[in-house]
């Protein structure tokens, strides 16, 4: 019987996604400390289709017992169209429509839900809030539950189907204070639910960071550059970053933006913009260390690992000021700047690129913040403190 | 380490102010930049969900003011309607769209001019309303402004935390600590086995407590209590910046706290005695805060059984405990 059973729509070393990475970071570290940790998840690797890809059954992965279940049906190709209609005005959606949406959103797996109902000891930890296993699973739970919601200010959060989930969990583990505030505003009755702003463990890699090797590999020479790291996705602000950077570059008369990560929405070719695609962890940290600035233009983040990893690599950050969690990281750490419009972006970028002392001071403050607040012992203490209130 | 963190926060805050000032000056001096910014911002706004346009960090009057000004700036820049719809880059389609645009331009321009004129006056009206509200707030916040000239209320120390925890140790339900600071009282309550959480207006002040795993949140006592259903708390602790509230706010706070506690719930007030103030503090904070005796009087008047207990602290020397009947 497990001490903690995580329930996630997808799980695995090669599964990309913030909440999924968060669940794995917690599960593996807790397991390494001797706790009995299990994961109940689907066989899917892609959240676009939920097609079964991993083998069915239970395996041991990095010390964690991972049980994968087939989905009842893959996601309908028409899902995006039905989303558009419903999410234009989510607060007005009927409960029936919202339930239908969560079923279509998936991954719907009767076997997975049966396994949730069979958990008789420990704690069930659901993540993230937006998928079928959390919404339905929490209604079947027989043990205390904690929700790692990973909530953003996004349209689905307004659907009435999530009231039951947030109001019935035993505890809430937030990634950031803005997320806590968002949840508290949207679901006022969670005000008395035990909760903690836990974040995620972020630690320096166990290999030596080699910026020169990364520069050589991607042909970046000795030129200074700005880096973006993450999925290249319109909703993550990547295209706006390209527009902002191109306009800034035209006025500065030079500069380079290196875009690192899988390309979902194509970016048009521009001078000074280099797309290198997905890279290894070694090159990721190498590029972070070699860059003058990391920019995270996303307006929708619940934590943003990459901002904290940039600080560990000794690089300051510039973030989208409309994004509460990344802005909060910068304001609380003193490790980065934020912009709310193009002119602020340009002024901030120019200051960062032209002032080595500013960059160094911000990076030092950021690193100190990560080490102080997001080391594994610090995060574990917060999680234990929360779990002790419900178990 | 805490001093370094505070210094880093203040440094970034100063740099951000400089950036905003420079951005403002650049917009003022370069009208072409405003047009370019508007075009880029419109493209950006299309992919940013409306819900993301929330300012999370409005935890001080200065922030609120800056936020209002920022939003007014956004309204100003977005209120200008442009009839030059983009025509795209595909050759045939572009020509058709260009023709449609030319044909409809005279009519759309006529409408857009009227709407732009209306928007222009509307934005000016909002600005003038904002200025009038600021003037009113200035008057209403006199006590708060004067309070800015004296030292902030210090953190509760460990003995005070223990003393409050002793008074609430038998609570069998959640306890909220209003104006919790770094969380000394919450921490003592949790050690005593009480399900306690705290709220404070300042994100910076609660950071250390949050890092230690305490349930501390950014909110004013009013905001927080307002969200709690009637009779849901076993206890409420009123402390720290409660000392700096005026009579109307204090009266509201007492009513809210009494509404939130269960029938036999307790309210503990742990504040310094206003009668012991001296020097600039006594003059600048006149009319702000209450002595323990007056707290006891107000709570008893609202039907509570009140006890005063001596406490050997450097600032707080009497604790007021009120039990709802």
XYZ file of C-alpha atoms in Angstrom:
716
model
C 0.000 0.000 0.000
C 1.394 3.359 -1.035
C 2.000 6.376 1.130
C 1.141 8.665 -1.774
C -0.597 7.710 -5.028
C -0.323 10.289 -7.779
C -3.080 10.380 -10.390
C -1.988 12.071 -13.615
C -3.309 11.938 -17.188
C 0.195 11.143 -18.528
C 3.432 10.125 -16.847
C 6.935 9.259 -17.992
C 10.467 10.495 -18.462
C 9.747 11.616 -22.018
C 6.333 13.168 -21.343
C 6.484 16.941 -21.850
C 4.229 19.159 -19.752
C 4.607 21.281 -16.635
C 2.228 19.439 -14.328
C 3.478 16.041 -15.526
C 7.089 17.079 -14.918
C 6.057 18.342 -11.513
C 4.399 15.049 -10.577
C 7.474 13.104 -11.669
C 9.865 15.435 -9.829
C 7.910 14.915 -6.615
C 7.261 11.195 -7.046
C 10.865 10.233 -7.759
C 12.332 12.364 -4.963
C 9.818 11.144 -2.390
C 10.470 7.571 -3.454
C 14.236 8.098 -3.109
C 13.582 9.118 0.503
C 11.997 5.756 1.250
C 8.314 6.570 0.827
C 6.122 4.137 -1.052
C 5.011 6.085 -4.121
C 2.656 4.942 -6.890
C 1.329 6.582 -10.013
C -1.972 5.816 -11.736
C -2.061 7.136 -15.268
C -3.129 6.496 -18.849
C -1.034 4.825 -21.533
C -0.982 8.027 -23.545
C 2.033 10.122 -24.402
C 0.136 12.823 -26.348
C -2.567 14.965 -24.786
C -3.859 15.844 -28.254
C -5.063 12.327 -28.973
C -4.713 10.192 -25.791
C -3.786 7.304 -28.058
C -2.433 4.345 -26.045
C 1.348 4.334 -26.568
C 2.934 3.018 -23.373
C 2.409 -0.695 -22.600
C -0.434 -1.529 -20.220
C 0.420 -2.699 -16.720
C 2.623 -1.796 -13.784
C 6.315 -0.994 -14.058
C 8.933 0.382 -11.709
C 10.330 3.663 -13.014
C 13.022 5.449 -10.984
C 11.742 3.726 -7.837
C 8.090 4.649 -8.475
C 5.408 2.038 -9.168
C 3.665 3.272 -12.337
C 0.375 1.642 -13.419
C -0.884 2.570 -16.874
C -4.429 1.979 -18.112
C -5.989 2.067 -21.572
C -8.282 4.948 -22.428
C -11.900 4.156 -23.282
C -11.605 6.191 -26.479
C -9.081 8.614 -27.974
C -9.892 12.300 -28.164
C -12.291 13.250 -30.946
C -10.788 15.270 -33.807
C -13.779 17.633 -33.402
C -12.804 18.447 -29.835
C -11.115 21.768 -30.663
C -14.252 23.051 -32.410
C -16.524 22.126 -29.501
C -14.026 23.783 -27.138
C -14.217 27.038 -29.046
C -17.968 27.201 -28.691
C -18.109 26.314 -25.003
C -15.077 28.250 -23.835
C -16.136 31.550 -25.313
C -18.302 32.009 -22.258
C -17.379 29.249 -19.801
C -19.156 30.730 -16.772
C -22.454 30.481 -18.630
C -21.976 26.838 -19.629
C -24.497 24.413 -18.191
C -23.231 21.666 -15.893
C -24.318 19.109 -18.475
C -22.271 20.774 -21.234
C -19.308 21.151 -18.911
C -19.468 17.452 -17.940
C -19.643 16.551 -21.588
C -16.608 18.766 -22.242
C -14.540 17.128 -19.516
C -15.422 13.686 -20.914
C -14.380 14.749 -24.394
C -11.273 16.444 -23.028
C -10.262 13.073 -21.532
C -8.354 10.953 -20.968
C -11.393 8.870 -20.046
C -10.361 5.523 -18.604
C -12.760 3.375 -16.635
C -9.891 1.104 -15.545
C -7.925 4.069 -14.230
C -10.931 5.283 -12.240
C -11.510 1.778 -10.859
C -7.892 1.778 -9.668
C -8.427 5.143 -7.963
C -11.429 3.708 -6.132
C -9.292 0.763 -4.984
C -6.792 2.995 -3.115
C -7.512 2.345 0.566
C -4.547 3.927 2.326
C -2.246 6.915 2.192
C -3.077 10.011 0.206
C -4.280 10.471 -3.380
C -2.539 13.348 -5.153
C -4.326 14.549 -8.308
C -2.651 16.683 -10.962
C -3.510 18.811 -12.904
C -7.083 20.002 -12.346
C -8.211 20.154 -15.953
C -8.520 16.511 -16.952
C -11.038 13.725 -16.520
C -9.016 11.587 -14.040
C -8.933 14.420 -11.492
C -12.537 15.557 -11.907
C -13.999 12.043 -11.762
C -11.311 10.440 -9.620
C -11.818 12.748 -6.681
C -15.467 11.674 -6.436
C -14.328 8.044 -6.010
C -11.537 8.662 -3.500
C -11.732 6.791 -0.187
C -8.633 8.404 1.316
C -7.597 12.043 1.859
C -6.883 13.895 -1.372
C -4.527 16.678 -2.362
C -4.861 18.614 -5.600
C -1.817 19.975 -7.418
C -4.036 22.042 -9.676
C -1.505 23.873 -11.879
C -4.279 26.391 -12.528
C -3.808 29.311 -14.896
C -6.218 32.139 -15.666
C -7.486 30.206 -18.688
C -11.064 29.860 -19.962
C -11.703 26.231 -18.824
C -11.191 27.253 -15.196
C -14.523 29.065 -15.450
C -16.480 25.881 -16.239
C -18.843 24.823 -13.434
C -17.578 21.239 -13.554
C -14.486 22.221 -11.555
C -16.347 23.577 -8.525
C -16.930 20.054 -7.238
C -13.268 19.130 -7.637
C -11.786 22.145 -5.863
C -14.394 22.173 -3.138
C -14.076 18.506 -2.264
C -10.323 17.904 -2.082
C -8.802 17.663 1.388
C -5.861 19.966 0.612
C -4.413 22.167 -2.108
C -0.747 22.344 -3.112
C -0.140 25.460 -5.203
C 2.789 26.084 -7.479
C 2.815 29.821 -6.791
C 1.120 32.559 -4.822
C -0.657 33.936 -7.898
C -2.077 30.462 -8.472
C -3.264 30.387 -4.859
C -4.914 33.762 -5.343
C -6.522 32.670 -8.597
C -7.987 29.546 -7.005
C -9.156 31.496 -3.991
C -10.899 34.075 -6.219
C -12.501 31.465 -8.460
C -13.461 29.027 -5.672
C -14.001 31.170 -2.543
C -15.114 28.182 -0.498
C -11.567 26.763 -0.641
C -10.609 29.504 1.803
C -10.653 27.020 4.697
C -9.084 24.115 2.805
C -5.576 23.421 4.138
C -3.174 24.698 1.521
C 0.407 25.596 0.931
C 2.387 27.392 -1.759
C 4.733 24.552 -2.423
C 6.359 25.174 -5.815
C 8.547 22.436 -7.230
C 12.039 21.216 -6.438
C 14.574 22.861 -8.725
C 18.206 21.936 -8.368
C 21.373 22.475 -10.359
C 22.130 19.562 -12.705
C 24.563 16.889 -11.569
C 26.746 17.435 -14.654
C 29.095 20.308 -15.380
C 27.376 23.062 -17.350
C 29.378 23.756 -20.527
C 28.252 26.928 -22.334
C 31.068 26.720 -24.894
C 30.035 23.232 -25.998
C 26.468 24.450 -26.513
C 27.695 27.447 -28.527
C 29.842 25.169 -30.713
C 27.062 22.621 -31.251
C 24.570 25.217 -32.449
C 27.063 27.421 -34.324
C 26.461 30.465 -32.155
C 30.067 31.709 -32.183
C 30.962 34.246 -29.517
C 28.054 36.574 -30.201
C 25.792 37.494 -27.269
C 22.277 36.117 -27.543
C 18.893 35.951 -25.857
C 17.304 32.547 -25.362
C 13.718 31.290 -25.282
C 13.195 27.759 -24.002
C 9.943 25.827 -24.185
C 7.289 24.679 -26.592
C 7.002 27.044 -29.563
C 3.324 27.714 -29.242
C 1.288 30.775 -30.106
C -0.603 30.640 -26.792
C 2.726 30.601 -24.940
C 3.622 33.979 -26.442
C 6.502 32.760 -28.600
C 5.272 34.542 -31.728
C 4.825 37.806 -29.885
C 8.350 37.433 -28.553
C 9.589 37.047 -32.126
C 7.716 40.223 -33.174
C 8.946 42.160 -30.141
C 12.507 40.969 -30.581
C 12.582 41.663 -34.333
C 11.372 45.234 -33.773
C 13.918 45.755 -30.964
C 16.700 44.256 -33.053
C 15.889 46.508 -36.007
C 16.340 49.576 -33.803
C 19.412 48.258 -31.969
C 21.045 47.205 -35.212
C 21.790 43.643 -34.110
C 21.164 40.846 -31.659
C 20.206 37.216 -31.759
C 17.272 35.274 -30.316
C 17.777 31.522 -29.972
C 14.541 29.540 -29.750
C 14.935 26.138 -28.097
C 12.185 23.522 -27.919
C 9.701 21.558 -30.002
C 7.929 23.681 -32.619
C 4.146 23.281 -32.459
C 3.217 26.523 -34.277
C 5.724 27.472 -36.997
C 7.623 30.744 -36.580
C 8.266 32.826 -39.705
C 11.914 33.251 -40.659
C 13.456 36.549 -39.574
C 16.964 37.931 -39.351
C 18.537 37.223 -35.996
C 16.052 34.497 -34.994
C 17.487 30.982 -34.736
C 15.317 27.899 -34.012
C 17.355 24.939 -32.770
C 14.505 22.561 -31.858
C 14.525 20.259 -28.817
C 17.921 19.740 -27.141
C 19.451 17.477 -24.472
C 19.538 18.521 -20.789
C 23.299 19.171 -21.129
C 22.788 21.526 -24.069
C 19.750 23.097 -22.447
C 21.775 24.191 -19.416
C 24.717 25.056 -21.688
C 22.524 27.394 -23.741
C 20.983 28.889 -20.609
C 24.450 29.606 -19.207
C 25.752 30.990 -22.516
C 22.800 33.349 -23.021
C 22.762 36.921 -21.768
C 19.065 36.740 -20.923
C 16.305 34.122 -20.854
C 12.940 35.485 -22.004
C 9.728 33.765 -20.991
C 6.923 35.524 -22.920
C 4.160 33.173 -21.792
C 1.133 34.802 -20.162
C 0.009 31.416 -18.834
C 2.390 29.677 -16.460
C 1.639 28.147 -13.113
C 5.299 27.818 -12.041
C 7.847 28.039 -14.923
C 10.720 25.693 -14.208
C 12.821 27.254 -16.927
C 12.950 30.652 -15.233
C 14.391 29.039 -12.115
C 16.768 26.866 -14.135
C 18.082 29.998 -15.880
C 18.974 31.479 -12.501
C 20.759 28.284 -11.527
C 22.731 28.583 -14.775
C 23.697 32.169 -13.835
C 21.413 33.988 -16.302
C 18.876 36.727 -15.540
C 15.355 36.592 -16.952
C 12.819 38.842 -18.617
C 9.201 37.709 -18.290
C 5.734 38.680 -19.419
C 4.314 40.976 -16.727
C 0.793 39.686 -17.352
C 1.845 36.274 -16.059
C 1.388 36.296 -12.276
C 3.674 33.398 -11.316
C 6.723 34.430 -13.377
C 6.333 38.057 -12.400
C 6.038 37.011 -8.762
C 9.255 34.980 -9.073
C 11.052 38.066 -10.398
C 9.605 40.471 -7.848
C 10.244 38.153 -4.896
C 13.732 37.120 -5.932
C 14.977 40.360 -7.447
C 16.331 38.130 -10.192
C 14.529 39.386 -13.271
C 12.517 42.093 -14.981
C 9.077 42.063 -16.545
C 7.287 43.903 -19.346
C 3.633 44.567 -20.057
C 3.902 46.033 -23.548
C 6.317 46.430 -26.416
C 8.039 49.618 -25.258
C 8.725 48.156 -21.817
C 10.051 45.021 -23.504
C 12.423 47.072 -25.649
C 13.651 49.283 -22.809
C 14.145 46.255 -20.519
C 15.916 44.275 -23.215
C 18.260 47.145 -24.008
C 19.112 47.628 -20.350
C 19.781 43.957 -19.842
C 21.901 43.578 -22.969
C 23.910 46.746 -22.328
C 24.566 46.371 -18.594
C 26.671 43.392 -17.513
C 26.578 44.485 -13.866
C 22.761 44.507 -13.902
C 22.697 41.028 -15.444
C 25.130 39.658 -12.925
C 23.312 41.182 -9.964
C 19.938 39.859 -11.096
C 21.320 36.382 -11.775
C 22.912 36.217 -8.307
C 19.680 37.244 -6.617
C 17.719 34.709 -8.686
C 20.060 31.880 -7.820
C 19.896 32.708 -4.151
C 16.059 32.673 -4.338
C 16.001 29.234 -5.982
C 18.432 27.780 -3.450
C 16.515 29.296 -0.548
C 12.967 28.458 -1.600
C 13.048 25.584 -4.092
C 15.746 23.210 -2.921
C 14.324 19.730 -2.415
C 14.523 19.912 1.410
C 12.580 23.209 1.365
C 9.863 21.851 -0.930
C 9.669 18.548 0.970
C 9.195 20.396 4.247
C 6.269 22.341 2.803
C 4.687 19.195 1.348
C 5.097 17.258 4.575
C 3.610 20.141 6.488
C 0.545 20.033 4.223
C 0.168 16.258 4.282
C 0.458 16.172 8.053
C -2.730 18.240 8.215
C -4.805 15.735 6.256
C -3.368 12.287 6.861
C 20.090 36.367 4.123
C 16.709 38.042 4.573
C 18.381 41.450 4.247
C 19.987 40.372 0.963
C 16.617 39.183 -0.334
C 14.937 42.450 0.658
C 17.739 44.458 -0.966
C 17.392 42.415 -4.173
C 13.626 43.012 -4.233
C 14.076 46.742 -3.722
C 16.748 46.868 -6.441
C 14.482 45.224 -8.997
C 11.591 47.409 -7.971
C 13.766 50.511 -8.583
C 14.942 49.233 -11.974
C 11.326 48.519 -12.982
C 10.361 52.084 -12.060
C 13.221 53.425 -14.174
C 12.133 51.245 -17.091
C 8.552 52.451 -16.861
C 9.681 56.070 -16.727
C 11.907 55.606 -19.762
C 9.141 53.774 -21.627
C 6.780 56.643 -20.866
C 9.292 59.236 -22.074
C 9.921 57.331 -25.277
C 6.232 57.145 -26.069
C 5.848 60.872 -25.394
C 8.748 61.818 -27.635
C 8.092 59.449 -30.514
C 4.529 59.251 -31.887
C 5.626 56.699 -34.491
C 6.602 54.374 -31.663
C 3.086 54.572 -30.243
C 1.625 53.430 -33.565
C 4.136 50.601 -33.863
C 3.493 49.546 -30.275
C -0.232 49.537 -30.881
C 0.132 47.289 -33.901
C 2.345 44.850 -32.021
C 0.171 44.966 -28.915
C -2.965 44.246 -30.915
C -1.333 41.172 -32.391
C -0.284 40.172 -28.890
C -3.685 40.817 -27.339
C -5.289 38.489 -29.870
C -3.435 35.511 -28.441
C -3.520 36.514 -24.761
C -6.670 35.264 -23.034
C -8.603 38.099 -21.477
C -8.364 36.386 -18.134
C -4.587 36.739 -18.201
C -4.948 40.492 -18.031
C -4.997 40.448 -14.254
C -2.580 42.378 -12.119
C -1.737 40.013 -9.307
C 0.372 42.191 -7.166
C -1.876 45.014 -6.118
C -1.061 44.736 -2.475
C -0.434 48.379 -1.662
C -2.147 51.681 -2.482
C 0.837 52.586 -4.675
C 0.413 49.352 -6.608
C -3.318 49.925 -6.951
C -2.676 53.399 -8.301
C -0.025 52.139 -10.708
C -2.403 49.407 -11.824
C -5.221 51.884 -12.462
C -2.854 54.075 -14.478
C -1.614 51.088 -16.423
C -5.159 49.960 -17.226
C -6.081 53.475 -18.279
C -3.061 53.436 -20.591
C -4.282 50.146 -22.072
C -7.802 51.553 -22.545
C -6.307 54.626 -24.170
C -4.176 52.702 -26.645
C -6.850 50.124 -27.465
C -9.658 52.670 -27.842
C -8.380 53.931 -31.175
C -10.203 52.139 -34.008
C -8.284 51.633 -37.228
C -10.202 51.053 -40.465
C -7.146 49.704 -42.326
C -7.863 45.999 -41.962
C -4.879 43.755 -42.767
C -5.107 42.310 -46.273
C -2.747 39.328 -45.936
C 0.098 38.301 -48.168
C -1.447 35.864 -50.725
C -1.509 37.709 -54.017
C -5.007 37.097 -55.356
C -6.687 37.307 -51.973
C -4.762 40.467 -51.160
C -6.030 42.207 -54.286
C -9.638 41.289 -53.562
C -9.300 42.411 -49.953
C -7.648 45.636 -51.059
C -10.582 46.378 -53.329
C -13.113 45.613 -50.588
C -11.136 47.818 -48.238
C -11.127 50.725 -50.678
C -14.868 50.365 -51.298
C -15.805 50.303 -47.627
C -13.195 52.723 -46.338
C -15.229 55.959 -46.753
C -18.089 54.473 -44.744
C -15.953 52.798 -42.048
C -13.818 55.910 -41.671
C -16.975 57.947 -41.030
C -18.090 55.505 -38.293
C -14.624 55.070 -36.836
C -14.116 58.838 -36.526
C -17.271 59.129 -34.460
C -16.371 56.175 -32.241
C -12.812 57.420 -31.816
C -14.092 60.828 -30.753
C -16.422 59.140 -28.252
C -13.605 56.924 -26.948
C -11.322 59.919 -26.605
C -13.810 61.703 -24.353
C -14.561 58.500 -22.469
C -10.883 57.961 -21.659
C -10.594 61.577 -20.534
C -13.651 61.104 -18.343
C -12.072 57.981 -16.804
C -8.859 59.876 -16.149
C -10.693 62.733 -14.489
C -12.744 60.242 -12.410
C -9.534 58.508 -11.403
C -8.069 61.830 -10.262
C -11.171 62.638 -8.235
C -11.091 59.198 -6.600
C -7.396 59.688 -5.828
C -8.203 62.972 -4.096
C -10.964 61.334 -2.057
C -8.695 58.437 -1.147
C -6.011 60.899 -0.091
C -8.411 62.359 2.447
C -9.715 59.016 3.623
C -6.226 57.566 3.953
C -4.789 60.369 6.052
C -4.166 57.989 8.951
C -2.445 55.511 6.690
C -0.261 58.204 5.154
C 0.758 59.549 8.546
C 1.410 55.989 9.678
C 3.985 55.767 6.911
C 6.199 58.123 8.937
C 6.531 55.736 11.880
C 8.133 52.300 12.039
C 5.941 49.380 10.928
C 4.442 47.209 13.659
C 7.128 44.660 14.548
C 6.712 40.919 14.132
C 5.221 38.900 16.959
C 7.989 37.115 18.862
C 7.996 33.466 19.894
C 6.669 34.036 23.454
C 3.703 36.016 22.099
C 3.006 33.202 19.632
C 3.054 30.663 22.476
C 0.788 32.801 24.645
C -1.814 33.151 21.871
C -1.546 29.431 21.113
C -2.246 28.661 24.807
C -5.456 30.668 24.593
C -6.636 28.826 21.478
C -5.116 25.390 22.059
C -8.473 23.774 22.668
C -9.972 25.028 19.404
C -11.396 22.153 17.436
C -11.589 23.821 14.078
C -9.789 26.263 11.823
C -8.255 29.441 13.212
C -7.406 32.475 11.061
C -4.671 34.914 12.049
C -5.352 38.345 10.577
C -2.211 40.320 9.768
C 0.007 37.350 10.492
C 3.365 38.803 9.416
C 6.057 36.149 9.166
C 3.840 33.568 10.842
C 5.093 33.299 14.449
C 1.579 32.996 15.826
C 0.454 30.597 13.080
C 3.533 28.496 13.691
C 2.846 28.298 17.453
C -0.787 27.370 16.802
C 0.196 24.616 14.363
C 2.666 23.239 16.928
C -0.207 23.207 19.419
C -2.209 21.059 16.995
C -4.536 23.795 15.763
C -5.434 24.014 12.060
C -4.248 27.588 11.640
C -3.634 29.796 8.653
C -2.687 33.438 8.345
C -3.191 36.352 5.993
C -1.144 39.482 5.518
C -1.247 42.290 2.997
C 2.446 42.097 2.278
C 3.792 39.350 0.038
C 7.348 40.095 1.165
C 6.579 39.747 4.878
C 5.086 36.262 4.613
C 7.793 34.832 2.331
C 9.863 33.162 5.037
C 6.806 31.579 6.657
C 5.572 30.288 3.295
C 9.011 28.813 2.638
C 8.755 26.965 5.956
C 5.463 25.384 4.897
C 3.063 27.557 6.863
C -0.320 28.284 5.322
C 0.118 32.040 4.905
C -1.657 33.977 2.164
C -1.589 37.459 0.705
C -4.849 39.220 1.555
C -6.214 41.938 3.774
C -8.117 40.748 6.866
C -11.301 42.160 5.335
C -10.849 40.376 2.008
C -10.153 37.114 3.758
C -12.921 37.163 6.339
C -15.365 38.243 3.652
C -14.855 34.875 1.925
C -15.500 32.795 5.022
C -18.973 31.445 5.615
C -20.802 32.324 8.846
C -19.620 30.367 11.893
C -16.917 28.423 10.039
C -13.958 29.334 12.238
C -13.127 28.156 15.718
C -11.091 31.260 16.318
C -9.723 34.503 14.909
C -6.534 36.264 16.009
C -6.319 39.997 15.376
C -2.796 41.340 15.613
C -0.028 43.501 14.097
C -1.356 46.016 11.585
C -4.769 45.857 13.251
C -3.089 48.405 15.555
C -3.076 50.846 12.658
C -6.760 50.735 11.722
C -9.173 53.591 12.279
C -12.421 53.256 14.267
C -14.715 52.518 11.306
C -12.443 49.792 9.965
C -11.995 48.325 13.440
C -15.714 48.175 14.010
C -16.205 46.420 10.661
C -13.388 44.010 11.440
C -14.888 43.055 14.788
C -18.272 42.419 13.192
C -16.699 40.314 10.447
C -14.630 38.297 12.912
C -17.701 37.632 15.065
C -19.678 36.568 12.015
C -17.004 34.075 11.007
C -16.541 32.338 14.369
C -18.789 29.519 15.502
C -21.182 30.113 18.447
C -18.593 29.250 21.090
C -15.646 30.466 19.004
C -12.963 32.805 20.283
C -11.397 36.037 19.161
C -7.966 36.880 20.537
C -6.632 40.413 20.187
C -2.854 40.741 20.547
C -1.940 44.392 20.030
C 0.125 47.027 21.831
C -1.715 49.438 24.095
C -2.277 52.767 22.295
C -2.112 54.519 25.656
C 1.580 53.663 25.945
C 2.493 55.406 22.676
C 4.830 58.358 22.975
C 6.757 60.836 20.798
C 5.986 61.067 17.055
C 4.084 57.769 17.167
C 1.575 59.211 19.632
C 0.948 62.283 17.470
C 0.987 60.685 14.038
C -1.195 57.727 14.990
C -3.775 59.738 16.910
C -7.226 58.200 16.485
C -5.794 54.943 15.213
C -5.917 51.638 17.107
C -7.485 50.809 20.463
C -6.300 50.012 23.964
C -7.007 46.479 25.273
C -9.635 47.944 27.567
C -11.513 49.462 24.640
C -11.240 46.233 22.661
C -12.749 44.443 25.636
C -15.515 47.051 25.845
C -16.416 46.738 22.157
C -16.402 42.946 22.211
C -18.452 42.784 25.402
C -20.938 45.203 23.838
C -21.381 42.729 21.027
C -22.350 40.001 23.440
C -19.011 38.266 24.044
C -17.620 37.054 27.334
C -14.304 38.873 27.547
C -11.152 38.157 29.525
C -8.018 40.260 29.779
C -4.791 38.435 30.549
C -1.436 39.942 31.422
C 1.463 39.152 29.124
C 5.081 39.950 29.820
C 6.020 41.243 26.340
C 8.089 44.187 25.194
C 5.172 45.775 23.290
C 2.084 43.663 23.822
C 1.335 43.534 27.525
C -2.327 42.480 27.602
C -4.159 39.859 25.571
C -7.907 40.170 25.030
C -9.890 36.956 24.626
C -13.542 37.142 23.644
C -15.825 34.134 23.482
C -18.964 34.388 21.434
C -22.110 33.458 23.313
